[in-house]
Coordinates of C-alpha atoms in Angstrom, one line a residue:
Chain A
M1 CA 0.0 0.0 0.0
I2 CA 2.8 2.4 0.9
D3 CA 6.3 1.9 -0.4
I4 CA 9.0 4.1 1.1
K5 CA 12.4 4.2 -0.7
N6 CA 15.5 5.8 0.6
L7 CA 13.6 8.4 2.5
C8 CA 15.7 11.2 4.0
K9 CA 14.7 14.3 5.9
D10 CA 16.9 17.1 7.0
F11 CA 16.1 19.9 9.4
G12 CA 18.8 22.5 8.7
N13 CA 22.0 20.5 8.9
T14 CA 20.6 17.7 11.0
R15 CA 19.6 14.6 9.2
V16 CA 16.6 13.2 11.2
L17 CA 15.6 10.4 8.8
K18 CA 18.5 8.3 7.3
N19 CA 17.7 6.4 4.1
I20 CA 14.5 4.7 5.3
T21 CA 13.2 1.9 3.0
E22 CA 10.1 0.2 4.1
T23 CA 6.8 -1.2 2.8
I24 CA 3.5 -1.1 4.5
H25 CA 0.8 -3.4 3.4
K26 CA -3.0 -3.0 3.4
G27 CA -4.5 -4.0 6.7
E28 CA -1.3 -3.9 8.7
K29 CA -1.2 -2.3 12.1
V30 CA 2.3 -0.9 12.4
V31 CA 3.4 0.5 15.7
I32 CA 6.6 2.6 15.8
I33 CA 8.4 3.0 19.1
G34 CA 11.6 4.6 20.0
P35 CA 13.2 7.3 22.2
S36 CA 12.3 11.0 21.8
G37 CA 14.0 12.6 18.9
S38 CA 14.5 9.4 17.1
G39 CA 12.6 10.7 14.1
K40 CA 9.4 8.5 14.4
S41 CA 7.0 11.4 14.3
T42 CA 8.9 13.0 11.4
F43 CA 8.7 9.7 9.6
L44 CA 4.9 9.5 10.1
R45 CA 4.5 13.1 9.1
C46 CA 6.4 12.5 5.9
L47 CA 3.9 9.9 4.9
N48 CA 1.1 12.4 4.3
L49 CA 3.5 15.2 3.4
M50 CA 3.0 17.2 6.6
E51 CA 6.8 17.3 6.3
T52 CA 8.4 17.5 2.8
P53 CA 11.0 14.7 2.4
T54 CA 14.4 16.0 1.5
S55 CA 15.0 13.0 -0.7
G56 CA 13.7 9.6 -1.5
D57 CA 10.3 8.3 -2.7
I58 CA 7.0 7.5 -1.1
V59 CA 4.7 5.5 -3.4
F60 CA 1.1 5.3 -2.1
E61 CA -1.2 3.0 -4.1
G62 CA 1.0 3.2 -7.1
S63 CA 1.5 6.9 -7.3
N64 CA 4.7 8.7 -6.2
I65 CA 3.5 11.3 -3.8
T66 CA 6.8 13.0 -3.3
K67 CA 6.4 14.3 -6.9
A68 CA 2.8 15.2 -6.5
S69 CA 1.3 18.7 -7.2
D70 CA -0.4 20.6 -4.5
R71 CA -3.7 19.5 -5.7
E72 CA -2.7 15.9 -5.8
I73 CA -1.3 16.3 -2.3
N74 CA -4.7 17.5 -1.1
L75 CA -6.4 14.6 -2.7
L76 CA -3.9 12.2 -1.2
R77 CA -4.5 13.6 2.3
Q78 CA -8.2 12.9 1.9
R79 CA -7.3 9.2 1.8
M80 CA -5.0 9.3 4.8
G81 CA -6.4 10.2 8.2
M82 CA -4.2 11.8 10.8
V83 CA -4.6 12.0 14.6
F84 CA -2.4 14.4 16.5
Q85 CA -0.9 14.4 19.9
H86 CA -2.7 17.7 20.8
F87 CA -6.0 16.7 19.1
N88 CA -6.2 20.0 17.2
L89 CA -10.0 20.1 17.2
F90 CA -11.4 23.4 15.8
P91 CA -12.4 25.2 19.0
H92 CA -14.8 27.6 17.2
L93 CA -16.9 24.8 15.8
T94 CA -19.3 22.4 17.4
I95 CA -18.4 18.7 17.5
R96 CA -20.8 18.0 14.6
K97 CA -19.2 20.8 12.5
N98 CA -15.7 19.6 13.4
I99 CA -16.6 16.3 11.9
T100 CA -18.6 17.5 8.9
L101 CA -16.5 20.6 7.8
A102 CA -14.0 18.8 5.6
P103 CA -16.3 16.4 3.8
V104 CA -18.9 19.1 3.1
K105 CA -16.4 21.8 2.0
L106 CA -14.6 19.3 -0.2
K107 CA -18.0 18.4 -1.7
L108 CA -17.7 14.8 -0.9
M109 CA -21.1 14.8 1.0
T110 CA -24.0 17.1 1.4
Q111 CA -24.5 18.7 4.8
Q112 CA -27.3 16.1 5.5
E113 CA -25.2 13.1 4.5
A114 CA -22.3 14.4 6.6
D115 CA -24.5 15.0 9.6
D116 CA -25.8 11.4 9.3
K117 CA -22.2 10.2 9.0
A118 CA -21.2 12.3 12.0
E119 CA -24.0 10.8 14.1
E120 CA -22.9 7.3 13.1
L121 CA -19.3 8.1 13.9
L122 CA -20.2 9.7 17.3
K123 CA -22.0 6.4 18.2
I124 CA -18.9 4.4 17.2
V125 CA -16.6 6.6 19.4
G126 CA -19.2 6.6 22.2
L127 CA -20.1 10.2 22.4
P128 CA -23.4 10.6 20.5
E129 CA -24.7 13.2 23.0
K130 CA -21.9 15.6 22.4
A131 CA -22.8 16.6 18.8
D132 CA -23.8 20.2 19.7
E133 CA -21.1 20.8 22.3
Y134 CA -17.9 22.9 21.7
P135 CA -14.5 21.1 22.1
A136 CA -13.7 23.2 25.2
R137 CA -16.4 21.3 27.1
L138 CA -14.8 17.9 26.5
S139 CA -12.1 16.1 28.4
G140 CA -8.8 15.2 26.8
G141 CA -9.9 11.6 26.1
Q142 CA -13.2 12.8 24.6
K143 CA -11.4 15.3 22.4
Q144 CA -9.1 12.7 21.0
R145 CA -12.0 10.3 20.3
I146 CA -13.7 13.2 18.4
A147 CA -10.5 13.8 16.5
I148 CA -10.5 10.2 15.4
A149 CA -14.1 10.5 14.4
R150 CA -13.2 13.6 12.4
A151 CA -10.5 11.8 10.5
L152 CA -12.8 8.8 9.9
A153 CA -15.4 11.1 8.4
M154 CA -13.2 11.4 5.3
K155 CA -13.4 7.5 4.9
P156 CA -9.6 7.2 4.8
E157 CA -7.8 4.1 3.7
V158 CA -5.1 4.4 6.2
M159 CA -4.9 6.2 9.6
L160 CA -1.8 7.8 11.0
F161 CA -1.6 8.3 14.7
D162 CA 1.1 10.6 16.1
E163 CA 1.4 9.9 19.8
P164 CA -2.4 10.0 20.3
T165 CA -2.3 9.4 24.0
S166 CA 0.8 11.3 25.1
A167 CA -1.0 14.5 26.0
L168 CA -3.7 12.7 28.0
D169 CA -4.2 12.2 31.7
P170 CA -3.5 8.6 32.6
E171 CA -7.1 7.7 33.3
M172 CA -8.1 8.8 29.8
V173 CA -5.5 6.8 27.9
G174 CA -7.6 3.7 28.1
E175 CA -10.7 5.0 26.3
V176 CA -8.6 6.2 23.3
L177 CA -6.6 3.0 23.0
E178 CA -9.9 1.0 23.3
L179 CA -11.3 2.9 20.3
M180 CA -8.1 2.4 18.3
K181 CA -8.2 -1.3 19.0
K182 CA -11.8 -1.3 17.7
L183 CA -10.7 0.4 14.6
A184 CA -7.9 -2.2 14.1
D185 CA -10.3 -5.0 14.6
D186 CA -12.4 -3.5 11.8
G187 CA -9.5 -3.9 9.4
M188 CA -8.2 -0.4 9.2
T189 CA -4.6 0.0 8.0
M190 CA -2.9 1.9 10.9
I191 CA 0.5 3.4 11.5
V192 CA 0.9 4.4 15.1
V193 CA 3.7 6.3 16.8
T194 CA 3.3 5.7 20.6
H195 CA 4.9 5.0 23.9
E196 CA 2.1 2.6 24.9
M197 CA 3.9 -0.8 24.9
G198 CA 0.7 -2.7 25.9
F199 CA -1.0 -1.4 22.9
A200 CA 1.9 -2.4 20.7
R201 CA 1.9 -5.8 22.1
E202 CA -1.8 -6.4 21.8
V203 CA -2.8 -4.7 18.6
A204 CA 0.3 -4.4 16.4
S205 CA 0.9 -6.8 13.5
R206 CA 4.4 -5.4 13.4
V207 CA 6.4 -3.3 15.7
M208 CA 9.3 -1.0 14.6
F209 CA 12.0 0.4 16.7
M210 CA 13.5 3.7 15.5
S211 CA 16.5 5.4 16.8
D212 CA 18.6 8.2 15.4
G213 CA 16.6 8.3 12.2
E214 CA 16.8 4.7 11.4
I215 CA 14.6 1.6 11.8
L216 CA 17.0 -0.6 13.8
E217 CA 14.7 -3.6 14.4
Q218 CA 11.2 -4.8 13.5
N219 CA 9.3 -7.9 14.2
E220 CA 5.8 -9.2 15.1
P221 CA 5.1 -8.1 18.7
G222 CA 5.6 -11.4 20.5
E223 CA 9.1 -11.9 19.3
F224 CA 9.9 -8.2 19.3
F225 CA 9.3 -7.8 23.0
S226 CA 10.4 -11.3 24.2
N227 CA 13.5 -11.6 22.1
P228 CA 15.0 -8.2 21.1
Q229 CA 18.3 -8.5 19.1
N230 CA 19.5 -4.9 18.8
K231 CA 21.4 -3.6 21.8
R232 CA 19.8 -0.2 21.7
L233 CA 16.4 -1.8 21.6
K234 CA 17.3 -3.9 24.6
D235 CA 18.4 -0.8 26.5
F236 CA 15.2 1.0 25.5
L237 CA 12.9 -1.8 26.4
S238 CA 14.6 -2.3 29.8
K239 CA 13.9 1.4 30.5
V240 CA 10.2 1.4 29.5
L241 CA 8.9 -2.0 30.4
Chain B
M1 CA -23.8 82.1 33.8
D2 CA -25.4 84.9 31.7
E3 CA -22.1 85.2 29.9
L4 CA -22.1 81.5 29.0
I5 CA -25.6 81.7 27.7
A6 CA -24.7 84.8 25.7
S7 CA -21.6 83.0 24.3
F8 CA -23.7 80.0 23.5
R9 CA -26.2 82.1 21.5
Q10 CA -23.5 83.9 19.7
N11 CA -21.6 80.8 18.7
F12 CA -24.3 78.4 17.9
I13 CA -27.7 80.1 17.5
E14 CA -26.9 83.3 15.6
Q15 CA -26.8 82.8 11.8
D16 CA -27.5 79.1 12.4
R17 CA -23.8 78.5 13.2
W18 CA -24.7 75.2 14.8
K19 CA -24.9 73.8 11.3
Y20 CA -21.1 74.0 11.0
L21 CA -21.0 71.4 13.8
T22 CA -23.8 69.1 12.6
N23 CA -22.6 69.2 9.0
G24 CA -19.0 68.8 10.2
L25 CA -20.1 65.8 12.4
K26 CA -21.8 64.3 9.4
T27 CA -18.6 64.6 7.3
T28 CA -16.5 63.2 10.1
L29 CA -18.7 60.2 10.4
I30 CA -18.8 59.7 6.6
I31 CA -15.0 59.8 6.4
T32 CA -14.6 57.5 9.3
F33 CA -17.1 55.0 8.1
F34 CA -15.7 54.6 4.6
A35 CA -12.1 54.8 5.7
V36 CA -12.8 52.0 8.1
L37 CA -14.3 50.0 5.3
I38 CA -11.3 50.5 3.0
G39 CA -8.9 50.0 5.9
F40 CA -10.4 46.7 6.8
V41 CA -10.5 45.3 3.3
L42 CA -6.9 46.5 2.6
G43 CA -5.7 45.3 6.0
F44 CA -7.2 41.9 5.6
I45 CA -5.6 41.4 2.2
V46 CA -2.2 42.5 3.4
A47 CA -2.5 40.4 6.5
V48 CA -3.3 37.3 4.6
I49 CA -0.5 37.9 2.1
R50 CA 2.0 38.5 4.9
S51 CA 1.1 35.5 7.0
T52 CA 0.8 33.2 4.0
H53 CA 4.3 34.2 3.2
D54 CA 5.5 33.6 6.8
K55 CA 3.8 30.2 6.9
T56 CA 4.5 28.8 3.4
G57 CA 7.3 31.0 1.9
K58 CA 5.1 31.7 -1.1
L59 CA 4.0 35.1 -2.5
K60 CA 7.5 36.7 -2.1
I61 CA 6.9 39.7 -4.4
A62 CA 3.4 40.5 -3.0
N63 CA 4.9 40.2 0.5
L64 CA 7.6 42.7 -0.4
I65 CA 5.1 45.2 -1.7
C66 CA 3.1 44.8 1.5
K67 CA 6.2 45.3 3.5
I68 CA 7.0 48.5 1.7
Y69 CA 3.4 49.7 2.1
L70 CA 3.5 49.1 5.9
T71 CA 6.9 50.7 6.3
V72 CA 6.0 53.9 4.4
I73 CA 2.5 54.3 5.9
R74 CA 3.6 53.6 9.5
G75 CA 6.8 55.6 9.1
T76 CA 5.3 58.9 7.9
P77 CA 2.8 61.3 9.7
M78 CA -0.9 61.1 8.7
V79 CA -1.1 64.7 7.9
V80 CA 1.8 64.4 5.4
Q81 CA 0.1 61.4 3.8
L82 CA -3.2 63.4 3.5
L83 CA -1.4 66.4 1.9
I84 CA 0.4 64.1 -0.5
T85 CA -2.8 62.3 -1.5
Y86 CA -4.6 65.6 -2.1
F87 CA -1.9 67.8 -3.7
V88 CA 0.4 65.2 -5.4
I89 CA -1.6 62.0 -6.2
F90 CA -4.9 63.7 -7.0
G91 CA -3.3 67.1 -7.6
S92 CA -4.1 67.4 -11.3
V93 CA -7.7 66.3 -11.1
N94 CA -10.6 68.1 -9.7
I95 CA -12.0 65.6 -7.2
D96 CA -14.3 65.6 -4.2
K97 CA -12.1 66.4 -1.1
I98 CA -14.1 64.1 1.1
F99 CA -13.3 61.2 -1.3
V100 CA -9.6 62.2 -1.0
A101 CA -9.8 62.1 2.7
V102 CA -11.5 58.7 2.7
M103 CA -8.8 57.3 0.5
A104 CA -6.0 58.8 2.6
F105 CA -7.4 57.7 5.9
G106 CA -8.4 54.3 4.6
I107 CA -5.0 53.5 3.2
N108 CA -3.4 54.7 6.4
S109 CA -5.8 52.6 8.5
G110 CA -5.2 49.6 6.4
A111 CA -1.6 49.4 7.5
Y112 CA -2.5 49.2 11.1
V113 CA -5.4 46.9 10.6
A114 CA -3.0 44.6 8.6
E115 CA -0.6 44.2 11.6
I116 CA -3.5 43.6 14.0
V117 CA -5.0 40.9 11.8
R118 CA -1.6 39.4 11.1
S119 CA -0.9 39.1 14.8
G120 CA -4.2 37.4 15.2
I121 CA -3.4 34.9 12.5
M122 CA 0.0 34.2 13.8
S123 CA -1.4 33.6 17.3
I124 CA -3.5 30.6 16.2
D125 CA -1.6 27.4 16.9
N126 CA 0.0 25.8 13.9
G127 CA -1.8 22.6 14.8
Q128 CA -5.0 24.1 13.5
L129 CA -3.5 24.6 10.1
E130 CA -2.0 21.1 10.1
A131 CA -5.4 19.6 11.2
G132 CA -7.1 21.3 8.3
R133 CA -4.5 20.3 5.8
S134 CA -4.4 16.7 7.0
L135 CA -8.1 16.4 6.2
G136 CA -7.4 17.4 2.6
L137 CA -8.5 21.0 2.8
N138 CA -6.3 23.3 0.8
Y139 CA -4.5 26.3 2.3
R140 CA -7.2 28.8 1.3
Q141 CA -10.0 26.7 2.7
T142 CA -8.1 26.1 5.9
M143 CA -7.4 29.8 6.2
F144 CA -11.0 30.8 5.5
Y145 CA -12.9 28.2 7.6
I146 CA -10.5 27.4 10.4
I147 CA -7.8 30.0 11.0
M148 CA -9.6 33.3 10.1
P149 CA -12.7 32.8 12.3
Q150 CA -10.5 32.2 15.3
A151 CA -8.0 35.0 14.5
L152 CA -10.8 37.5 14.0
K153 CA -12.4 36.7 17.4
T154 CA -9.0 37.3 19.0
V155 CA -8.4 40.7 17.4
L156 CA -12.0 42.0 17.4
P157 CA -11.4 44.3 20.3
A158 CA -8.2 45.6 18.8
L159 CA -9.9 46.2 15.5
A160 CA -12.7 48.2 17.3
N161 CA -10.1 50.3 19.0
E162 CA -8.6 51.0 15.6
C163 CA -12.0 52.5 14.6
I164 CA -11.9 54.8 17.6
V165 CA -8.4 55.9 16.8
L166 CA -9.4 56.6 13.2
L167 CA -12.4 58.6 14.3
K168 CA -10.1 61.0 16.2
E169 CA -7.5 61.0 13.5
T170 CA -9.9 62.3 10.9
S171 CA -9.7 65.6 12.8
V172 CA -6.8 66.6 10.6
A173 CA -8.9 66.5 7.5
G174 CA -9.1 70.3 7.7
Y175 CA -5.6 70.4 6.3
I176 CA -7.1 69.8 2.9
A177 CA -10.0 72.1 3.7
V178 CA -12.5 69.4 4.4
Q179 CA -15.1 70.8 6.7
D180 CA -15.3 68.1 9.3
L181 CA -16.3 68.5 12.9
T182 CA -13.0 70.1 14.0
K183 CA -12.9 72.4 11.1
G184 CA -16.5 73.3 11.8
G185 CA -15.7 74.4 15.3
D186 CA -12.7 76.3 14.1
I187 CA -14.8 78.2 11.5
I188 CA -17.2 79.3 14.2
R189 CA -14.2 80.5 16.3
S190 CA -12.8 82.5 13.5
Q191 CA -16.3 84.2 12.9
T192 CA -17.1 84.9 16.6
Y193 CA -13.6 85.4 17.9
S194 CA -14.5 83.3 20.9
A195 CA -12.5 80.2 21.2
F196 CA -13.7 78.5 24.4
M197 CA -17.3 77.6 23.5
P198 CA -16.9 76.1 20.0
L199 CA -13.7 74.2 20.7
I200 CA -14.8 72.8 24.0
T201 CA -18.0 71.7 22.3
V202 CA -16.2 70.0 19.6
A203 CA -14.0 68.2 22.1
V204 CA -17.1 67.1 24.1
I205 CA -18.7 65.7 21.0
Y206 CA -15.6 63.6 20.1
L207 CA -15.3 62.5 23.7
M208 CA -18.9 61.4 23.8
M209 CA -18.5 59.4 20.6
V210 CA -15.4 57.8 21.8
M211 CA -16.9 56.9 25.1
I212 CA -19.9 55.3 23.4
L213 CA -17.7 53.3 21.1
S214 CA -15.3 52.2 24.0
N215 CA -18.3 51.1 25.9
L216 CA -19.4 48.9 23.0
V217 CA -15.9 47.5 22.7
S218 CA -15.7 46.5 26.4
R219 CA -19.2 44.9 26.1
L220 CA -18.0 43.0 23.1
E221 CA -14.9 41.9 25.0
R222 CA -17.0 40.7 27.9
R223 CA -19.2 38.7 25.5
L224 CA -16.3 37.1 23.8
A225 CA -14.7 36.2 27.1
K226 CA -17.9 34.5 28.2
N227 CA -18.0 32.5 25.0
D228 CA -14.5 31.3 25.6
R229 CA -15.3 29.9 28.9
H230 CA -18.2 27.8 27.7

């Protein structure tokens, strides 16, 4: 589904992604872990061109998106949902409007269709009664669930999660992970940057360890956690587990 | 007391001199209103160009023009701009002086509005832009539906204050012989040779308008603050 070839990204003189070559298949749930500053968020953000790669190719469903025009990039992003660490809900809009804004303005749905879709999504994320509230009235966990619903409203083919639970109070992490698990069970292709090892172990079909801009090791979660090979991964796991 | 009444009669009642004030006030309000309109339109355009350049690096030439505009307008006195607009730019054509004043004050105000609006746009967290773009909205749509409404709410009080400033600033319109409120008072003074009554009256009229507007602004601020709390 996504083919990444020799992906490099520089910020100024620092190379944060070093020649990453990787393939992500349809239906996979890839979890990326690693220490802060290892480039995992940057890697994720390159996939929908939130960051422009310095060099290398990313091929999404047969089309090379690193060479896409602005218009093509916008179309591509409609097919890739993204969930941010800080939710980034639109504070001036109601929850319903948050969810329906993009599909309606992009003329993918009428307001009525989008409203119906929003209602359906709000049921899925377990917040059907919040449609007319403003984001400021919600807890962190609720905000993130709405952010997921907002991304899903575009009917994306793949979902990118950039540390979706890192800004949450501990007691709210569970509800968000629960929802992500539900999404995974429904067959969504997911790429998740996270520090939640439990989630990685339980939901991932593949876990990647990134450090210093490189993917140092990857495996299915059982083997990954019980039998790590790379020394830096062993160090990392001994600190977080 | 009798003296005051006599002065009042002389300055305002005799020869219907009060008309200098009412007509002047009307002119002042007309100039302020249309200058505010021009200022807002111009200011918004400049602010969007400038912040688009800051955020995306595009529109280099337009941004340069905007920067020159801001530097020149904010770096020279209003009166000088007014005189140049009248005697240099529109010097060779016979044109309504009020129109000239509207243009000069509007262009001047646009520079200040631009920086107010730009500060509002830049105050909105970049995550909002990213969230909009990640959904597939283009830059313009994200700006229009997501960034601008929030930015405007933030700078609304500052924009309202700009209107108040502009109202007072139009008092220099007399330099190109526009008969605004200030000029009206001054004409009365020159006819009656009494300065106190007409000039103080003019000051009081400005003061009352400013106080009414300030009151509206603070009400607006309170309402916006209430909305924020939810």
